[in-house]
């Protein structure tokens, strides 16, 4: 991980529960690296998403290990930064990261589902104003997200992915990054594991 050595770098932050991390996360990271001309993408494993129930959430160490398994150093890295910084709120994480890495330019990478949820985030307008935002498609969410409240409020700040770094706008831009949809789903993986465990338990009992 870049350790505040004074270099001017562009870093994409792909946050999430990673419950577990999977090939879809790696796909999104690779797309963002290329489309946004980033130096690195950090898979930011959340200690606990305030908008998600704790039930069914694997321990942090297990989720971090799964992110490390799909990472591809040195450009795609699993990060426990939020746990180390002691924050679960995106606006606070960004504030602390900028303080620690003053020469880094951060881009928040989110799926279309999170663009839909963005107005529920703490200080979401502050996040959108001060941080570049890259939105990638998600099955079943993209159309609604691009016509939703956040997209409407931020409409005049939308740019093409290649224009994200142009100039020094007072309000940071956001972009929709077209990409092939990836079928991997953490929910489906957890469901398959549950089913496998159920079958194994049933076989052992018979």
Coordinates of C-alpha atoms in Angstrom, one line a residue:
X1 CA 0.0 0.0 0.0
X2 CA 1.2 3.5 -0.8
X3 CA 2.5 4.8 2.5
X4 CA 2.4 8.6 2.2
X5 CA 5.7 8.9 0.5
X6 CA 4.9 12.1 -1.3
X7 CA 3.9 10.7 -4.7
X8 CA 0.9 12.1 -6.5
X9 CA -1.3 9.1 -7.1
X10 CA -4.9 8.2 -8.1
X11 CA -6.5 5.6 -5.9
X12 CA -9.9 4.0 -6.3
X13 CA -11.7 3.0 -3.1
X14 CA -14.0 0.0 -3.6
X15 CA -15.7 -0.3 -0.2
X16 CA -18.1 -3.0 0.9
X17 CA -18.8 -5.8 3.3
X18 CA -17.0 -8.4 1.1
X19 CA -19.2 -11.1 2.7
X20 CA -17.4 -12.8 1.0
X21 CA -15.2 -11.1 -1.7
X22 CA -15.6 -12.8 -5.1
X23 CA -14.5 -12.6 -8.8
X24 CA -17.1 -9.8 -9.4
X25 CA -15.2 -7.5 -7.0
X26 CA -11.9 -8.2 -8.9
X27 CA -13.7 -7.5 -12.2
X28 CA -15.0 -4.1 -11.0
X29 CA -11.5 -3.2 -9.7
X30 CA -9.9 -4.1 -13.1
X31 CA -12.5 -2.1 -15.0
X32 CA -12.0 0.9 -12.8
X33 CA -8.2 0.7 -13.1
X34 CA -8.3 0.9 -16.8
X35 CA -11.3 3.3 -17.4
X36 CA -10.2 5.8 -14.8
X37 CA -6.5 5.6 -15.3
X38 CA -5.9 4.7 -11.6
X39 CA -2.6 3.8 -9.9
X40 CA -4.3 1.4 -7.4
X41 CA -7.7 0.2 -6.2
X42 CA -8.2 -0.6 -2.6
X43 CA -10.8 -3.2 -1.6
X44 CA -11.9 -1.4 1.5
X45 CA -13.4 -4.0 3.9
X46 CA -16.0 -2.4 6.2
X47 CA -15.9 -3.3 9.9
X48 CA -19.7 -3.1 9.7
X49 CA -22.0 -1.3 7.2
X50 CA -24.5 0.8 9.1
X51 CA -27.1 0.1 6.4
X52 CA -26.7 -3.7 6.5
X53 CA -27.9 -6.0 9.3
X54 CA -25.3 -7.6 11.4
X55 CA -27.0 -11.0 11.2
X56 CA -25.3 -13.2 8.7
X57 CA -22.2 -11.1 8.5
X58 CA -19.0 -13.1 8.7
X59 CA -16.3 -11.9 11.1
X60 CA -14.1 -9.1 9.9
X61 CA -11.0 -11.2 9.7
X62 CA -12.7 -13.7 7.5
X63 CA -14.0 -11.1 5.1
X64 CA -10.6 -9.4 4.9
X65 CA -9.0 -12.7 4.1
X66 CA -11.5 -13.2 1.3
X67 CA -10.7 -9.8 -0.1
X68 CA -7.0 -10.7 0.0
X69 CA -7.7 -13.9 -1.9
X70 CA -9.2 -11.9 -4.9
X71 CA -6.7 -9.0 -4.7
X72 CA -3.9 -8.6 -7.3
X73 CA -1.0 -6.7 -5.7
X74 CA 0.5 -4.2 -6.2
X75 CA -2.4 -2.5 -8.1
X76 CA -5.4 -4.2 -6.5
X77 CA -5.0 -4.4 -2.7
X78 CA -7.2 -5.6 0.2
X79 CA -7.4 -2.9 2.9
X80 CA -8.3 -2.9 6.5
X81 CA -8.0 0.9 6.6
X82 CA -11.4 1.6 8.1
X83 CA -10.8 -0.9 11.0
X84 CA -7.5 0.8 11.7
X85 CA -8.9 4.3 11.4
X86 CA -11.8 3.3 13.7
X87 CA -14.6 4.5 11.4
X88 CA -17.6 3.0 9.6
X89 CA -18.9 6.2 7.9
X90 CA -17.7 7.0 4.4
X91 CA -17.4 10.7 4.9
X92 CA -15.2 10.2 7.9
X93 CA -13.1 7.6 6.2
X94 CA -12.4 10.0 3.3
X95 CA -11.5 12.8 5.7
X96 CA -9.0 10.7 7.6
X97 CA -7.5 9.2 4.4
X98 CA -6.9 12.6 2.9
X99 CA -5.2 13.7 6.1
X100 CA -2.9 10.7 6.0
X101 CA -2.3 10.8 2.2
X102 CA -2.4 14.5 1.3
X103 CA -1.1 14.0 -2.3
X104 CA -3.4 11.1 -3.2
X105 CA -6.5 11.7 -5.3
X106 CA -9.3 9.4 -4.3
X107 CA -12.2 8.1 -6.3
X108 CA -15.1 6.3 -4.7
X109 CA -16.1 3.3 -6.7
X110 CA -19.7 2.1 -6.2
X111 CA -22.2 -0.1 -7.9
X112 CA -25.4 1.2 -9.3
X113 CA -27.2 -0.2 -6.2
X114 CA -25.2 2.1 -4.0
X115 CA -25.9 5.2 -6.2
X116 CA -29.6 4.4 -5.5
X117 CA -28.9 4.2 -1.8
X118 CA -26.5 7.3 -1.7
X119 CA -29.1 9.7 -0.3
X120 CA -29.3 7.4 2.8
X121 CA -25.6 7.8 3.5
X122 CA -24.5 10.2 6.2
X123 CA -23.4 13.5 4.7
X124 CA -23.9 12.2 1.2
X125 CA -23.9 15.6 -0.5
X126 CA -20.6 16.4 1.2
X127 CA -19.2 13.1 -0.1
X128 CA -20.3 13.8 -3.6
X129 CA -19.1 17.3 -3.6
X130 CA -15.6 16.5 -2.3
X131 CA -14.8 13.1 -3.8
X132 CA -14.9 11.9 -7.4
X133 CA -17.5 9.1 -7.8
X134 CA -17.4 6.2 -10.3
X135 CA -20.6 4.2 -10.8
X136 CA -20.5 0.8 -12.3
X137 CA -23.5 -1.2 -13.5
X138 CA -25.2 -3.8 -11.3
X139 CA -27.9 -6.3 -12.6
X140 CA -31.3 -4.9 -11.9
X141 CA -30.2 -1.5 -10.5
X142 CA -28.5 0.5 -13.3
X143 CA -31.5 2.0 -15.0
X144 CA -33.2 3.0 -11.7
X145 CA -30.0 4.4 -10.3
X146 CA -29.3 6.6 -13.3
X147 CA -32.8 8.1 -13.0
X148 CA -32.9 8.2 -9.2
X149 CA -32.6 11.0 -6.7
X150 CA -28.8 11.1 -6.4
X151 CA -28.3 11.1 -10.2
X152 CA -30.9 13.9 -10.6
X153 CA -29.3 16.1 -7.9
X154 CA -25.8 15.5 -9.3
X155 CA -26.8 15.6 -13.0
X156 CA -24.8 18.7 -13.9
X157 CA -21.6 17.3 -12.4
X158 CA -21.7 14.1 -14.5
X159 CA -18.7 13.6 -16.8
X160 CA -17.4 10.9 -19.1
X161 CA -15.0 8.5 -17.4
X162 CA -12.0 9.9 -19.4
X163 CA -12.8 13.5 -18.3
X164 CA -12.9 12.8 -14.5
X165 CA -9.5 14.4 -14.0
X166 CA -10.0 17.5 -16.1
X167 CA -9.5 20.8 -14.4
X168 CA -10.1 21.6 -10.7
X169 CA -13.9 21.9 -10.3
X170 CA -15.2 23.1 -7.0
X171 CA -17.7 20.2 -7.0
X172 CA -16.0 16.9 -7.9
X173 CA -17.5 15.1 -10.9
X174 CA -19.0 11.7 -11.1
X175 CA -19.1 9.2 -14.0
X176 CA -21.0 6.1 -15.1
X177 CA -18.5 3.5 -16.2
X178 CA -20.0 1.1 -18.7
X179 CA -18.8 -2.5 -18.1
X180 CA -19.7 -6.1 -18.8
X181 CA -21.9 -7.3 -16.0
X182 CA -20.4 -10.1 -13.8
X183 CA -22.7 -12.8 -12.5
X184 CA -20.9 -13.4 -9.2
X185 CA -22.9 -12.5 -6.1
X186 CA -22.0 -12.6 -2.4
X187 CA -25.6 -13.4 -1.6
X188 CA -25.6 -16.3 -4.0
X189 CA -22.3 -17.6 -2.6
X190 CA -23.6 -17.5 1.0
X191 CA -26.8 -19.2 -0.1
X192 CA -24.9 -22.0 -1.8
X193 CA -22.7 -22.5 1.3
X194 CA -25.8 -22.6 3.5
X195 CA -27.4 -25.2 1.2
X196 CA -24.2 -27.3 1.1
X197 CA -23.9 -27.2 4.9
X198 CA -27.6 -28.2 5.2
X199 CA -27.2 -31.1 2.8
X200 CA -24.0 -32.3 4.6
X201 CA -25.7 -32.1 7.9
X202 CA -28.7 -34.1 6.6
X203 CA -26.4 -36.8 5.1
X204 CA -24.5 -37.1 8.3
X205 CA -27.7 -37.5 10.3
X206 CA -29.1 -40.2 8.0

